Amino acid sequence: MKRIHHELRTIGSTATFGLVGVLLSVAACGGESKPPETPAQQRASAAATSETGAPEPGAGSGKPNDGPVAASSSDDVKKGIAALKAGDVNGAKAAFEVAVQKNPKQADAHHYLGLVNDQIGDRTEAEKHYRKALELSPDLEESAVNLGALLVENGKFDEAASLMKKAIAKNPKSAALQVNLGMALSGKGDVDAASKTFEEAIKLEPNNGIHLVTYASHLARNNKKDEAITKLKQAEKTAANDAGVLASVALEYKGLKDFKSCVAVLDKAVSQKDLAELRIYRGTCKLGLKDLPGATTEFKDAVAKEPNNALAHYSLGNALADGGKLTDAISEWETYLKLAPEGPQAKAAEKKIAIAKAKAGGKK
C-alpha cells in the first residue's frame, strides 16, 4: 500500500524502503517461486532506495507518509522532526509524546506520533494517532494516506475504501489516496473499479513508477499477466535511473516467474546502486533460472559488501548447500543465527544446520 513517506521512514524529501519492504507491502510481489533453496522473500529496504527516496518493491510503498503536514505547531514537534531526520526514532517518539501531552488537540503531533509508532511496528498506536489527527484536522491528507494503508494491511478493505473516498473528496489531486483506494477495492475483489482507480492515480502522477508497479501487482494477482507486464515495462522506463523502483519492478517479475526479466531489470538497478540487497534479489532470480553458480556468486558478493547482512549469509548458505558444500553452508547459517538470532529465518537455519550435520555424519 501507499504511504506518503516514499518508502522509507524519514521526514522530508528523503525516503526509505523498508519496506523492504513494499512494500513487499500489502500487495507483495506476486506468488513466490520455489527454486531449491531460495532466500526468503523480503521487501526492498532503505538501502535500495534511490537518491531521491524511492519506494520499495512490491505493490505500493507500504511506508508511512512522513509529510509534509501543516507547519509544525510547537517546538516539541520541530524537535521530533529533527530527530526523525537524524534517524533517532526513539528521540522523535519521546518529543512527539511530549507535544501531545502538552496539547492533546495538536493534529500534527498526533500524525507524527502515529508515524513513529508505524515505523517501530506498533500498528495499534499508529492507527489511534492517525485517527486522532484526522478527527482534529479532517483535511490532513498524510494521516488519511497512512491510516488507509494500515486498514488495507489489516484486511479492513471496506473501511479503507470509505476513508479514502472521503479523503479524496477533500484532496482530489492526491495520487497517494487514489492508490490506496485502488488497493482497498482490489482487496474487496472489485477488480474493474480498482483498475480504474489506479488509472486515475497514474493520470495524476504519470511519472511515478511505483504507482505503475502497484497497479501491475493488482493486475498480476487477478490473472491479468499480459496487462501487468505492460505496466511493469512502463514503470521500468519511467524509473530508469531509480534503483528502488527498478528493484520493485524486478520483484514483480519474480512473482510472475519471469526470472529472465527479473535479472535484466536488476542488472540496471545494480548499475545504479551496487548493494547487497540487490545482489540477493538478483541471486534469487538466478536460482529461478537454474543458474546456481551465478546465484552463489551473487550471494558471496552480497556477503563481501555487507558482512553483517544476515539474509546474505542465509542465502549463501542455501546456495552452498544446493552445491553440496555442507560444511561451508553450516558456517553461513551459523553466522546468520549470530547476526539475527530472532530473525525470520532463524528456525529454518537451525533446522538446516541439524539436517546438514546429520548428512555430514555429525561433522562439520
Short mmCIF file of N, CA and C in Angstrom, two decimals, residues 4 39 104 181 226 262 288 294 300 326 355:
data_model
loop_
_atom_site.label_atom_id
_atom_site.label_comp_id
_atom_site.label_asym_id
_atom_site.label_seq_id
_atom_site.Cartn_x
_atom_site.Cartn_y
_atom_site.Cartn_z
N ILE A 4 2.61 7.93 2.27
CA ILE A 4 3.30 9.05 1.64
C ILE A 4 4.75 9.10 1.95
N PRO A 39 16.40 -17.71 -1.03
CA PRO A 39 16.24 -16.95 0.21
C PRO A 39 14.78 -16.56 0.38
N PRO A 104 -3.20 18.06 23.65
CA PRO A 104 -3.86 16.89 23.06
C PRO A 104 -4.61 17.18 21.77
N LEU A 181 -6.97 3.70 -2.36
CA LEU A 181 -8.34 3.31 -2.71
C LEU A 181 -8.30 2.12 -3.66
N ASP A 226 -0.54 -10.35 -18.90
CA ASP A 226 -0.06 -9.50 -20.01
C ASP A 226 -0.20 -8.02 -19.68
N CYS A 262 13.50 -10.46 -14.52
CA CYS A 262 13.90 -10.06 -13.17
C CYS A 262 15.39 -9.76 -13.13
N GLY A 288 16.06 -19.03 -9.95
CA GLY A 288 14.88 -19.35 -10.74
C GLY A 288 15.23 -19.77 -12.15
N GLY A 294 25.88 -18.82 -10.73
CA GLY A 294 25.68 -17.37 -10.78
C GLY A 294 25.05 -16.85 -9.50
N LYS A 300 27.75 -14.44 -2.48
CA LYS A 300 29.10 -14.19 -1.95
C LYS A 300 29.43 -12.71 -2.04
N LEU A 326 28.29 -28.67 2.30
CA LEU A 326 27.55 -28.60 3.55
C LEU A 326 28.32 -27.91 4.67
N ILE A 355 20.04 -30.80 9.83
CA ILE A 355 19.97 -31.73 8.70
C ILE A 355 21.32 -31.87 8.03
#
